[in-house]
Amino acid sequence: MIKNIFFGLAVLVFLGLFVGTLVFLRQKAQAPPVEYATQPPETADIVLKTVATGSVLPRQEVEIKPQISGIVDELYVEPGDAVASGDRIARIRVVPNTVSLNDSESRLRRAEIGLENARLDLERNRRLVDDGTISQSAYQQFQLAFDQAEEEQAAARDNLEIVRKGSSTRTGATTNTIVRATIDGMVLEVPVEIGNSVIESNTFNDGTTIATVADMDEMVFEGKVDESEVGKLDTGMRLVLTVGALERESFGATLEHIAPKGVEDEGAIQFEIRAALEDRGAEAPLLRANYSANADIVLDQREGVLAIEESLLQFDDADRAFVEVETAPQRFERRDVELGLSDGLRVEVVSGLGPDDQIKDPRPDVASS
């Protein structure tokens, strides 16, 4: 009898443990109810823009080159100096060409011989005209020959001086040995040093650059935009430039040129653009040539419109946009919406929502939190 009682108690305990285990596992398997976060629409400004990378450059930048070959004998400027058109940049010492020097010396000797011969003829015929042997008109021919021989000697002497020194006594003010600035501006670079050999600028050679001068009062932005964005651009658009070296400064600019032809850059077609910087004022920081910069180009914008985060949107199989609006605590209904401009983070809601609606956030990570 006692044995049966113990057996029955054991069976009851086993059944109780079994049932309790099933209840525990069922409760554990049931997930807690999900509470979705909600957000109301907001009044915001939507700005659609694209970014062009490039650099800030002077509109007018000129390379100053010598008009005669030789050796840099003296430099009058250094980078950062302000110069006016006509100011001296450098002086070139001429290294005479042996053949040219020999020809010039020979020409001068021939001119001196011709001049001496013309002088003797003139003196002999002057006595004859004084005696009445020849006429005055005949004498004038000898005077003309003497004057021409005298001019030829002077020209030969000038030519020899030019070959030797790069200038002559009669043309000293217009010597090619002095390299001068051709525009007003700032010296950006002087890539040569005293003693360097330089080559003149001519039809066969660009010549050696003595200095680079630019007008730093008129700057432009030159950059590139992708072909997917260039169709949205138009001249006259306003740009906001951010210069990497001036973190807290931004500059306004106006788009003035879009290249009609694109170039391939790392597999993508890029179009060059140019924008004129607006007047920065006297207190603006100095913009140095070739600063890297990013240009924000406003393609379209809406001000003070009803907007929601794009993460709140859902799409059905027909690709129609909708949101779920809370009608009671954690109860939602579908609401189709008409969308407007988007900046990638927020999107304009044209119709379908009111400012007091609470919109369900369908993201799992937000819902679980």
mmCIF file of C-alpha atoms in Angstrom:
data_model
loop_
_atom_site.group_PDB
_atom_site.id
_atom_site.type_symbol
_atom_site.label_atom_id
_atom_site.label_comp_id
_atom_site.label_asym_id
_atom_site.label_seq_id
_atom_site.Cartn_x
_atom_site.Cartn_y
_atom_site.Cartn_z
ATOM 1 C CA MET A 1 0.000 0.000 0.000
ATOM 2 C CA ILE A 2 2.727 2.458 0.983
ATOM 3 C CA LYS A 3 4.607 1.445 -2.120
ATOM 4 C CA ASN A 4 1.669 2.410 -4.302
ATOM 5 C CA ILE A 5 1.362 5.775 -2.557
ATOM 6 C CA PHE A 6 5.015 6.585 -3.239
ATOM 7 C CA PHE A 7 4.654 5.528 -6.857
ATOM 8 C CA GLY A 8 1.628 7.782 -7.287
ATOM 9 C CA LEU A 9 3.434 10.749 -5.727
ATOM 10 C CA ALA A 10 6.401 10.170 -8.034
ATOM 11 C CA VAL A 11 4.116 10.113 -11.068
ATOM 12 C CA LEU A 12 2.425 13.346 -9.940
ATOM 13 C CA VAL A 13 5.781 15.064 -9.404
ATOM 14 C CA PHE A 14 6.976 13.945 -12.828
ATOM 15 C CA LEU A 15 3.801 15.131 -14.502
ATOM 16 C CA GLY A 16 4.049 18.465 -12.664
ATOM 17 C CA LEU A 17 7.638 18.965 -13.783
ATOM 18 C CA PHE A 18 6.738 18.000 -17.363
ATOM 19 C CA VAL A 19 3.790 20.398 -17.525
ATOM 20 C CA GLY A 20 5.800 23.190 -15.896
ATOM 21 C CA THR A 21 8.596 22.702 -18.402
ATOM 22 C CA LEU A 22 6.160 22.914 -21.319
ATOM 23 C CA VAL A 23 4.623 26.106 -19.925
ATOM 24 C CA PHE A 24 8.068 27.677 -19.405
ATOM 25 C CA LEU A 25 9.244 26.789 -22.904
ATOM 26 C CA ARG A 26 6.030 28.159 -24.466
ATOM 27 C CA GLN A 27 6.330 31.441 -22.569
ATOM 28 C CA LYS A 28 9.954 31.722 -23.538
ATOM 29 C CA ALA A 29 9.205 30.999 -27.215
ATOM 30 C CA GLN A 30 6.627 33.802 -27.412
ATOM 31 C CA ALA A 31 8.401 37.067 -28.476
ATOM 32 C CA PRO A 32 7.457 40.229 -26.578
ATOM 33 C CA PRO A 33 5.163 42.565 -28.523
ATOM 34 C CA VAL A 34 7.082 45.018 -30.747
ATOM 35 C CA GLU A 35 6.539 48.690 -30.121
ATOM 36 C CA TYR A 36 7.308 50.769 -33.219
ATOM 37 C CA ALA A 37 8.807 54.215 -32.948
ATOM 38 C CA THR A 38 6.940 57.056 -34.641
ATOM 39 C CA GLN A 39 7.913 60.417 -36.063
ATOM 40 C CA PRO A 40 5.833 63.408 -37.134
ATOM 41 C CA PRO A 41 6.491 65.286 -40.391
ATOM 42 C CA GLU A 42 8.537 68.468 -40.101
ATOM 43 C CA THR A 43 8.692 71.775 -41.889
ATOM 44 C CA ALA A 44 12.083 71.998 -43.576
ATOM 45 C CA ASP A 45 14.060 73.426 -46.457
ATOM 46 C CA ILE A 46 14.967 70.801 -49.055
ATOM 47 C CA VAL A 47 18.054 71.550 -51.138
ATOM 48 C CA LEU A 48 19.206 69.265 -53.950
ATOM 49 C CA LYS A 49 22.848 69.875 -54.800
ATOM 50 C CA THR A 50 25.825 68.276 -56.405
ATOM 51 C CA VAL A 51 29.495 68.639 -55.531
ATOM 52 C CA ALA A 52 32.268 69.454 -57.997
ATOM 53 C CA THR A 53 35.916 69.053 -57.035
ATOM 54 C CA GLY A 54 38.582 71.318 -58.451
ATOM 55 C CA SER A 55 40.861 74.202 -57.568
ATOM 56 C CA VAL A 56 40.916 77.984 -57.282
ATOM 57 C CA LEU A 57 43.060 79.673 -59.935
ATOM 58 C CA PRO A 58 43.774 83.204 -61.165
ATOM 59 C CA ARG A 59 41.771 84.054 -64.263
ATOM 60 C CA GLN A 60 44.876 85.553 -65.901
ATOM 61 C CA GLU A 61 48.187 83.772 -65.368
ATOM 62 C CA VAL A 62 51.140 84.543 -67.641
ATOM 63 C CA GLU A 63 54.507 82.861 -68.071
ATOM 64 C CA ILE A 64 57.252 85.428 -68.655
ATOM 65 C CA LYS A 65 59.850 84.213 -71.157
ATOM 66 C CA PRO A 66 63.040 85.812 -72.516
ATOM 67 C CA GLN A 67 63.347 87.160 -76.050
ATOM 68 C CA ILE A 68 67.012 86.217 -76.217
ATOM 69 C CA SER A 69 69.027 83.143 -75.222
ATOM 70 C CA GLY A 70 71.766 83.372 -72.657
ATOM 71 C CA ILE A 71 72.493 83.083 -68.942
ATOM 72 C CA VAL A 72 70.464 84.580 -66.102
ATOM 73 C CA ASP A 73 72.702 87.348 -64.821
ATOM 74 C CA GLU A 74 70.371 88.963 -62.275
ATOM 75 C CA LEU A 75 66.892 88.427 -60.824
ATOM 76 C CA TYR A 76 64.891 91.410 -59.632
ATOM 77 C CA VAL A 77 61.843 89.654 -58.126
ATOM 78 C CA GLU A 78 60.901 86.695 -55.962
ATOM 79 C CA PRO A 79 57.600 84.838 -55.422
ATOM 80 C CA GLY A 80 55.021 87.001 -53.690
ATOM 81 C CA ASP A 81 56.250 90.324 -55.082
ATOM 82 C CA ALA A 82 53.733 92.642 -56.709
ATOM 83 C CA VAL A 83 54.755 93.892 -60.161
ATOM 84 C CA ALA A 84 53.329 96.238 -62.757
ATOM 85 C CA SER A 85 53.449 95.790 -66.493
ATOM 86 C CA GLY A 86 56.925 96.784 -67.703
ATOM 87 C CA ASP A 87 58.713 96.145 -64.397
ATOM 88 C CA ARG A 88 62.027 94.332 -64.636
ATOM 89 C CA ILE A 89 61.974 90.615 -63.881
ATOM 90 C CA ALA A 90 65.493 89.518 -64.808
ATOM 91 C CA ARG A 91 68.563 90.378 -66.859
ATOM 92 C CA ILE A 92 70.058 87.958 -69.385
ATOM 93 C CA ARG A 93 73.753 87.846 -70.233
ATOM 94 C CA VAL A 94 74.239 86.997 -73.878
ATOM 95 C CA VAL A 95 76.615 84.219 -74.886
ATOM 96 C CA PRO A 96 77.648 85.128 -78.460
ATOM 97 C CA ASN A 97 77.371 82.557 -81.195
ATOM 98 C CA THR A 98 80.818 82.124 -82.777
ATOM 99 C CA VAL A 99 79.551 82.068 -86.361
ATOM 100 C CA SER A 100 77.287 85.097 -85.858
ATOM 101 C CA LEU A 101 80.070 86.974 -84.096
ATOM 102 C CA ASN A 102 82.509 86.282 -86.934
ATOM 103 C CA ASP A 103 79.964 87.365 -89.558
ATOM 104 C CA SER A 104 79.188 90.580 -87.673
ATOM 105 C CA GLU A 105 82.856 91.479 -87.311
ATOM 106 C CA SER A 106 83.413 90.809 -91.007
ATOM 107 C CA ARG A 107 80.430 92.970 -91.930
ATOM 108 C CA LEU A 108 81.767 95.838 -89.822
ATOM 109 C CA ARG A 109 85.188 95.620 -91.472
ATOM 110 C CA ARG A 110 83.619 95.668 -94.940
ATOM 111 C CA ALA A 111 81.471 98.648 -93.938
ATOM 112 C CA GLU A 112 84.541 100.550 -92.687
ATOM 113 C CA ILE A 113 86.383 99.841 -95.957
ATOM 114 C CA GLY A 114 83.389 100.999 -97.975
ATOM 115 C CA LEU A 115 83.061 104.147 -95.839
ATOM 116 C CA GLU A 116 86.735 105.020 -96.301
ATOM 117 C CA ASN A 117 86.432 104.558 -100.047
ATOM 118 C CA ALA A 118 83.303 106.729 -100.169
ATOM 119 C CA ARG A 119 85.069 109.430 -98.134
ATOM 120 C CA LEU A 120 88.009 109.564 -100.541
ATOM 121 C CA ASP A 121 85.648 109.791 -103.556
ATOM 122 C CA LEU A 122 83.686 112.567 -101.866
ATOM 123 C CA GLU A 123 86.782 114.654 -101.050
ATOM 124 C CA ARG A 124 88.210 114.248 -104.566
ATOM 125 C CA ASN A 125 84.950 115.249 -106.210
ATOM 126 C CA ARG A 126 84.464 118.152 -103.803
ATOM 127 C CA ARG A 127 87.634 119.760 -105.236
ATOM 128 C CA LEU A 128 86.359 119.122 -108.741
ATOM 129 C CA VAL A 129 82.996 120.755 -108.080
ATOM 130 C CA ASP A 130 84.808 123.703 -106.478
ATOM 131 C CA ASP A 131 86.879 124.094 -109.662
ATOM 132 C CA GLY A 132 83.749 123.847 -111.792
ATOM 133 C CA THR A 133 84.945 120.641 -113.469
ATOM 134 C CA ILE A 134 81.800 118.682 -112.574
ATOM 135 C CA SER A 135 78.273 119.781 -111.886
ATOM 136 C CA GLN A 136 76.597 119.954 -108.520
ATOM 137 C CA SER A 137 74.170 117.158 -109.474
ATOM 138 C CA ALA A 138 77.069 114.820 -110.238
ATOM 139 C CA TYR A 139 78.650 115.676 -106.901
ATOM 140 C CA GLN A 140 75.423 114.751 -105.042
ATOM 141 C CA GLN A 141 75.808 111.146 -106.160
ATOM 142 C CA PHE A 142 79.104 110.919 -104.267
ATOM 143 C CA GLN A 143 77.557 112.597 -101.224
ATOM 144 C CA LEU A 144 74.731 110.053 -101.269
ATOM 145 C CA ALA A 145 77.171 107.155 -101.533
ATOM 146 C CA PHE A 146 79.137 108.513 -98.551
ATOM 147 C CA ASP A 147 75.974 108.897 -96.434
ATOM 148 C CA GLN A 148 74.905 105.352 -97.264
ATOM 149 C CA ALA A 149 78.342 103.960 -96.412
ATOM 150 C CA GLU A 150 78.273 105.848 -93.099
ATOM 151 C CA GLU A 151 74.850 104.382 -92.244
ATOM 152 C CA GLU A 152 76.007 100.899 -93.202
ATOM 153 C CA GLN A 153 78.980 101.230 -90.854
ATOM 154 C CA ALA A 154 76.701 102.332 -88.001
ATOM 155 C CA ALA A 155 74.313 99.421 -88.681
ATOM 156 C CA ALA A 156 77.193 96.944 -88.777
ATOM 157 C CA ARG A 157 78.551 98.302 -85.487
ATOM 158 C CA ASP A 158 75.072 98.011 -83.877
ATOM 159 C CA ASN A 159 74.710 94.475 -85.156
ATOM 160 C CA LEU A 160 78.058 93.503 -83.664
ATOM 161 C CA GLU A 161 77.102 95.009 -80.290
ATOM 162 C CA ILE A 162 73.789 93.148 -80.334
ATOM 163 C CA VAL A 163 75.534 89.844 -81.041
ATOM 164 C CA ARG A 164 78.036 90.486 -78.260
ATOM 165 C CA LYS A 165 75.817 92.065 -75.578
ATOM 166 C CA GLY A 166 72.232 91.729 -76.735
ATOM 167 C CA SER A 167 71.832 95.483 -77.191
ATOM 168 C CA SER A 168 73.435 98.394 -78.959
ATOM 169 C CA THR A 169 74.234 101.971 -78.016
ATOM 170 C CA ARG A 170 71.469 103.353 -80.225
ATOM 171 C CA THR A 171 68.814 100.861 -79.018
ATOM 172 C CA GLY A 172 69.827 100.609 -75.379
ATOM 173 C CA ALA A 173 66.357 101.493 -74.060
ATOM 174 C CA THR A 174 64.775 98.614 -76.010
ATOM 175 C CA THR A 175 67.286 95.928 -75.136
ATOM 176 C CA ASN A 176 66.135 92.317 -75.121
ATOM 177 C CA THR A 177 68.487 91.421 -72.289
ATOM 178 C CA ILE A 178 66.024 92.832 -69.721
ATOM 179 C CA VAL A 179 63.010 90.563 -69.194
ATOM 180 C CA ARG A 180 59.962 92.588 -68.141
ATOM 181 C CA ALA A 181 56.509 91.819 -66.749
ATOM 182 C CA THR A 182 53.735 91.881 -69.329
ATOM 183 C CA ILE A 183 50.782 92.283 -66.901
ATOM 184 C CA ASP A 184 50.064 93.753 -63.476
ATOM 185 C CA GLY A 185 49.905 91.148 -60.740
ATOM 186 C CA MET A 186 51.781 89.000 -58.270
ATOM 187 C CA VAL A 187 54.820 86.865 -58.962
ATOM 188 C CA LEU A 188 53.729 83.282 -58.268
ATOM 189 C CA GLU A 189 56.858 81.419 -59.232
ATOM 190 C CA VAL A 190 60.452 82.021 -60.291
ATOM 191 C CA PRO A 191 61.647 78.623 -61.557
ATOM 192 C CA VAL A 192 65.176 79.763 -62.539
ATOM 193 C CA GLU A 193 68.205 80.886 -60.588
ATOM 194 C CA ILE A 194 71.119 83.169 -61.360
ATOM 195 C CA GLY A 195 73.520 81.288 -63.612
ATOM 196 C CA ASN A 196 70.891 79.151 -65.324
ATOM 197 C CA SER A 197 70.958 78.963 -69.105
ATOM 198 C CA VAL A 198 67.716 80.030 -70.755
ATOM 199 C CA ILE A 199 66.313 79.738 -74.285
ATOM 200 C CA GLU A 200 64.495 82.518 -76.075
ATOM 201 C CA SER A 201 60.846 82.249 -77.075
ATOM 202 C CA ASN A 202 60.493 81.819 -80.841
ATOM 203 C CA THR A 203 58.416 80.025 -83.469
ATOM 204 C CA PHE A 204 60.258 76.751 -82.846
ATOM 205 C CA ASN A 205 60.514 76.783 -79.053
ATOM 206 C CA ASP A 206 58.279 77.921 -76.191
ATOM 207 C CA GLY A 207 61.326 79.219 -74.397
ATOM 208 C CA THR A 208 62.367 78.999 -70.750
ATOM 209 C CA THR A 209 59.953 80.409 -68.193
ATOM 210 C CA ILE A 210 61.656 83.091 -66.111
ATOM 211 C CA ALA A 211 58.660 83.836 -63.857
ATOM 212 C CA THR A 212 54.914 83.297 -63.609
ATOM 213 C CA VAL A 213 52.789 86.389 -62.938
ATOM 214 C CA ALA A 214 49.041 86.358 -62.185
ATOM 215 C CA ASP A 215 46.305 88.812 -61.316
ATOM 216 C CA MET A 216 45.250 87.591 -57.862
ATOM 217 C CA ASP A 217 42.351 90.057 -57.637
ATOM 218 C CA GLU A 218 40.248 88.033 -60.071
ATOM 219 C CA MET A 219 39.998 84.341 -59.212
ATOM 220 C CA VAL A 220 38.002 81.524 -60.747
ATOM 221 C CA PHE A 221 37.084 77.983 -59.736
ATOM 222 C CA GLU A 222 37.829 75.229 -62.221
ATOM 223 C CA GLY A 223 36.471 71.766 -61.542
ATOM 224 C CA LYS A 224 34.756 68.732 -63.034
ATOM 225 C CA VAL A 225 31.275 67.244 -62.713
ATOM 226 C CA ASP A 226 29.989 63.835 -63.725
ATOM 227 C CA GLU A 227 27.953 63.409 -66.904
ATOM 228 C CA SER A 228 24.950 62.350 -64.808
ATOM 229 C CA GLU A 229 24.824 65.832 -63.248
ATOM 230 C CA VAL A 230 25.964 68.116 -66.055
ATOM 231 C CA GLY A 231 22.542 68.122 -67.711
ATOM 232 C CA LYS A 232 21.090 69.792 -64.609
ATOM 233 C CA LEU A 233 23.560 72.688 -64.713
ATOM 234 C CA ASP A 234 23.166 76.032 -66.416
ATOM 235 C CA THR A 235 25.331 79.131 -66.576
ATOM 236 C CA GLY A 236 24.412 81.707 -63.974
ATOM 237 C CA MET A 237 23.889 79.167 -61.179
ATOM 238 C CA ARG A 238 25.348 80.084 -57.809
ATOM 239 C CA LEU A 239 28.046 77.951 -56.227
ATOM 240 C CA VAL A 240 29.326 77.829 -52.666
ATOM 241 C CA LEU A 241 33.044 77.026 -52.510
ATOM 242 C CA THR A 242 34.721 75.328 -49.575
ATOM 243 C CA VAL A 243 38.502 75.603 -49.637
ATOM 244 C CA GLY A 244 40.362 72.782 -47.944
ATOM 245 C CA ALA A 245 43.065 75.057 -46.542
ATOM 246 C CA LEU A 246 40.498 77.486 -45.068
ATOM 247 C CA GLU A 247 38.196 75.207 -43.087
ATOM 248 C CA ARG A 248 35.862 77.851 -41.700
ATOM 249 C CA GLU A 249 35.606 79.974 -44.833
ATOM 250 C CA SER A 250 33.220 79.641 -47.770
ATOM 251 C CA PHE A 251 33.086 81.734 -50.921
ATOM 252 C CA GLY A 252 30.307 82.479 -53.378
ATOM 253 C CA ALA A 253 30.782 82.014 -57.106
ATOM 254 C CA THR A 254 28.730 82.163 -60.291
ATOM 255 C CA LEU A 255 28.884 79.415 -62.907
ATOM 256 C CA GLU A 256 30.025 80.939 -66.207
ATOM 257 C CA HIS A 257 31.219 78.042 -68.376
ATOM 258 C CA ILE A 258 30.329 74.387 -68.938
ATOM 259 C CA ALA A 259 32.545 72.428 -71.312
ATOM 260 C CA PRO A 260 30.700 71.235 -74.441
ATOM 261 C CA LYS A 261 32.824 68.085 -74.521
ATOM 262 C CA GLY A 262 33.563 65.631 -71.732
ATOM 263 C CA VAL A 263 36.784 63.752 -71.082
ATOM 264 C CA GLU A 264 37.218 60.267 -69.678
ATOM 265 C CA ASP A 265 38.657 60.182 -66.168
ATOM 266 C CA GLU A 266 39.108 56.803 -64.472
ATOM 267 C CA GLY A 267 36.345 55.247 -66.535
ATOM 268 C CA ALA A 268 33.809 58.073 -66.046
ATOM 269 C CA ILE A 269 33.023 60.964 -68.367
ATOM 270 C CA GLN A 270 33.725 64.301 -66.680
ATOM 271 C CA PHE A 271 32.829 67.805 -67.873
ATOM 272 C CA GLU A 272 34.935 70.811 -66.927
ATOM 273 C CA ILE A 273 33.187 73.828 -65.404
ATOM 274 C CA ARG A 274 34.416 77.315 -64.530
ATOM 275 C CA ALA A 275 32.905 79.753 -62.047
ATOM 276 C CA ALA A 276 33.852 83.351 -61.248
ATOM 277 C CA LEU A 277 34.375 84.085 -57.557
ATOM 278 C CA GLU A 278 32.303 86.901 -56.114
ATOM 279 C CA ASP A 279 33.911 89.959 -54.533
ATOM 280 C CA ARG A 280 35.375 88.762 -51.241
ATOM 281 C CA GLY A 281 35.938 92.149 -49.640
ATOM 282 C CA ALA A 282 39.056 93.595 -48.086
ATOM 283 C CA GLU A 283 38.794 91.500 -44.905
ATOM 284 C CA ALA A 284 38.605 88.133 -46.703
ATOM 285 C CA PRO A 285 41.577 85.779 -46.271
ATOM 286 C CA LEU A 286 44.093 85.507 -49.086
ATOM 287 C CA LEU A 287 43.262 82.901 -51.680
ATOM 288 C CA ARG A 288 46.430 81.342 -53.011
ATOM 289 C CA ALA A 289 46.676 79.974 -56.521
ATOM 290 C CA ASN A 290 45.854 76.288 -56.945
ATOM 291 C CA TYR A 291 44.051 75.862 -53.620
ATOM 292 C CA SER A 292 41.951 72.677 -53.802
ATOM 293 C CA ALA A 293 38.238 73.348 -53.334
ATOM 294 C CA ASN A 294 34.808 71.730 -53.439
ATOM 295 C CA ALA A 295 31.882 73.528 -55.028
ATOM 296 C CA ASP A 296 28.328 72.893 -53.839
ATOM 297 C CA ILE A 297 26.009 73.556 -56.780
ATOM 298 C CA VAL A 298 22.340 74.047 -55.911
ATOM 299 C CA LEU A 299 20.275 72.201 -58.545
ATOM 300 C CA ASP A 300 16.828 72.746 -56.974
ATOM 301 C CA GLN A 301 15.379 73.745 -53.610
ATOM 302 C CA ARG A 302 12.124 74.041 -51.643
ATOM 303 C CA GLU A 303 11.684 76.294 -48.642
ATOM 304 C CA GLY A 304 9.339 75.677 -45.701
ATOM 305 C CA VAL A 305 7.750 72.486 -47.047
ATOM 306 C CA LEU A 306 6.359 69.432 -45.189
ATOM 307 C CA ALA A 307 9.048 66.753 -45.219
ATOM 308 C CA ILE A 308 9.805 63.351 -43.727
ATOM 309 C CA GLU A 309 12.905 61.196 -43.517
ATOM 310 C CA GLU A 310 13.281 58.884 -46.488
ATOM 311 C CA SER A 311 13.733 55.931 -44.101
ATOM 312 C CA LEU A 312 10.036 56.207 -43.173
ATOM 313 C CA LEU A 313 8.895 55.448 -46.724
ATOM 314 C CA GLN A 314 7.668 52.039 -47.853
ATOM 315 C CA PHE A 315 6.901 50.816 -51.377
ATOM 316 C CA ASP A 316 4.430 48.215 -52.602
ATOM 317 C CA ASP A 317 4.809 45.824 -55.517
ATOM 318 C CA ALA A 318 3.679 48.553 -57.934
ATOM 319 C CA ASP A 319 6.442 50.810 -56.596
ATOM 320 C CA ARG A 320 3.890 53.206 -55.055
ATOM 321 C CA ALA A 321 5.167 55.115 -52.043
ATOM 322 C CA PHE A 322 3.242 54.936 -48.779
ATOM 323 C CA VAL A 323 3.691 55.331 -45.026
ATOM 324 C CA GLU A 324 1.913 53.842 -42.033
ATOM 325 C CA VAL A 325 0.163 56.407 -39.828
ATOM 326 C CA GLU A 326 -0.710 55.693 -36.202
ATOM 327 C CA THR A 327 -4.489 55.698 -35.586
ATOM 328 C CA ALA A 328 -4.342 54.351 -32.011
ATOM 329 C CA PRO A 329 -1.472 53.348 -29.738
ATOM 330 C CA GLN A 330 0.640 50.920 -31.829
ATOM 331 C CA ARG A 331 -2.107 50.596 -34.435
ATOM 332 C CA PHE A 332 -1.315 51.791 -37.923
ATOM 333 C CA GLU A 333 -2.964 52.249 -41.284
ATOM 334 C CA ARG A 334 -1.524 52.649 -44.758
ATOM 335 C CA ARG A 335 -1.469 56.152 -46.228
ATOM 336 C CA ASP A 336 -0.393 56.736 -49.862
ATOM 337 C CA VAL A 337 1.736 59.872 -50.272
ATOM 338 C CA GLU A 338 2.784 62.067 -53.195
ATOM 339 C CA LEU A 339 6.445 62.973 -53.017
ATOM 340 C CA GLY A 340 8.349 66.008 -54.250
ATOM 341 C CA LEU A 341 12.011 67.029 -54.057
ATOM 342 C CA SER A 342 14.494 64.886 -52.140
ATOM 343 C CA ASP A 343 18.000 65.669 -50.939
ATOM 344 C CA GLY A 344 18.858 62.031 -50.203
ATOM 345 C CA LEU A 345 17.976 62.239 -46.493
ATOM 346 C CA ARG A 346 14.625 64.003 -46.419
ATOM 347 C CA VAL A 347 11.880 64.152 -49.015
ATOM 348 C CA GLU A 348 9.123 66.677 -49.607
ATOM 349 C CA VAL A 349 5.565 65.376 -49.054
ATOM 350 C CA VAL A 350 3.214 67.071 -51.526
ATOM 351 C CA SER A 351 0.030 65.366 -50.315
ATOM 352 C CA GLY A 352 -1.183 62.486 -48.135
ATOM 353 C CA LEU A 353 0.039 63.661 -44.714
ATOM 354 C CA GLY A 354 -0.755 66.345 -42.184
ATOM 355 C CA PRO A 355 1.645 68.048 -39.779
ATOM 356 C CA ASP A 356 0.145 66.218 -36.743
ATOM 357 C CA ASP A 357 0.331 62.665 -38.136
ATOM 358 C CA GLN A 358 2.593 60.173 -36.409
ATOM 359 C CA ILE A 359 4.427 57.989 -38.913
ATOM 360 C CA LYS A 360 5.625 54.474 -38.161
ATOM 361 C CA ASP A 361 9.348 53.860 -38.465
ATOM 362 C CA PRO A 362 9.582 50.429 -40.128
ATOM 363 C CA ARG A 363 13.284 49.893 -39.525
ATOM 364 C CA PRO A 364 13.929 46.732 -37.468
ATOM 365 C CA ASP A 365 16.802 48.211 -35.514
ATOM 366 C CA VAL A 366 14.695 51.178 -34.431
ATOM 367 C CA ALA A 367 11.682 48.971 -33.658
ATOM 368 C CA SER A 368 13.664 46.584 -31.471
ATOM 369 C CA SER A 369 15.127 49.428 -29.446
#
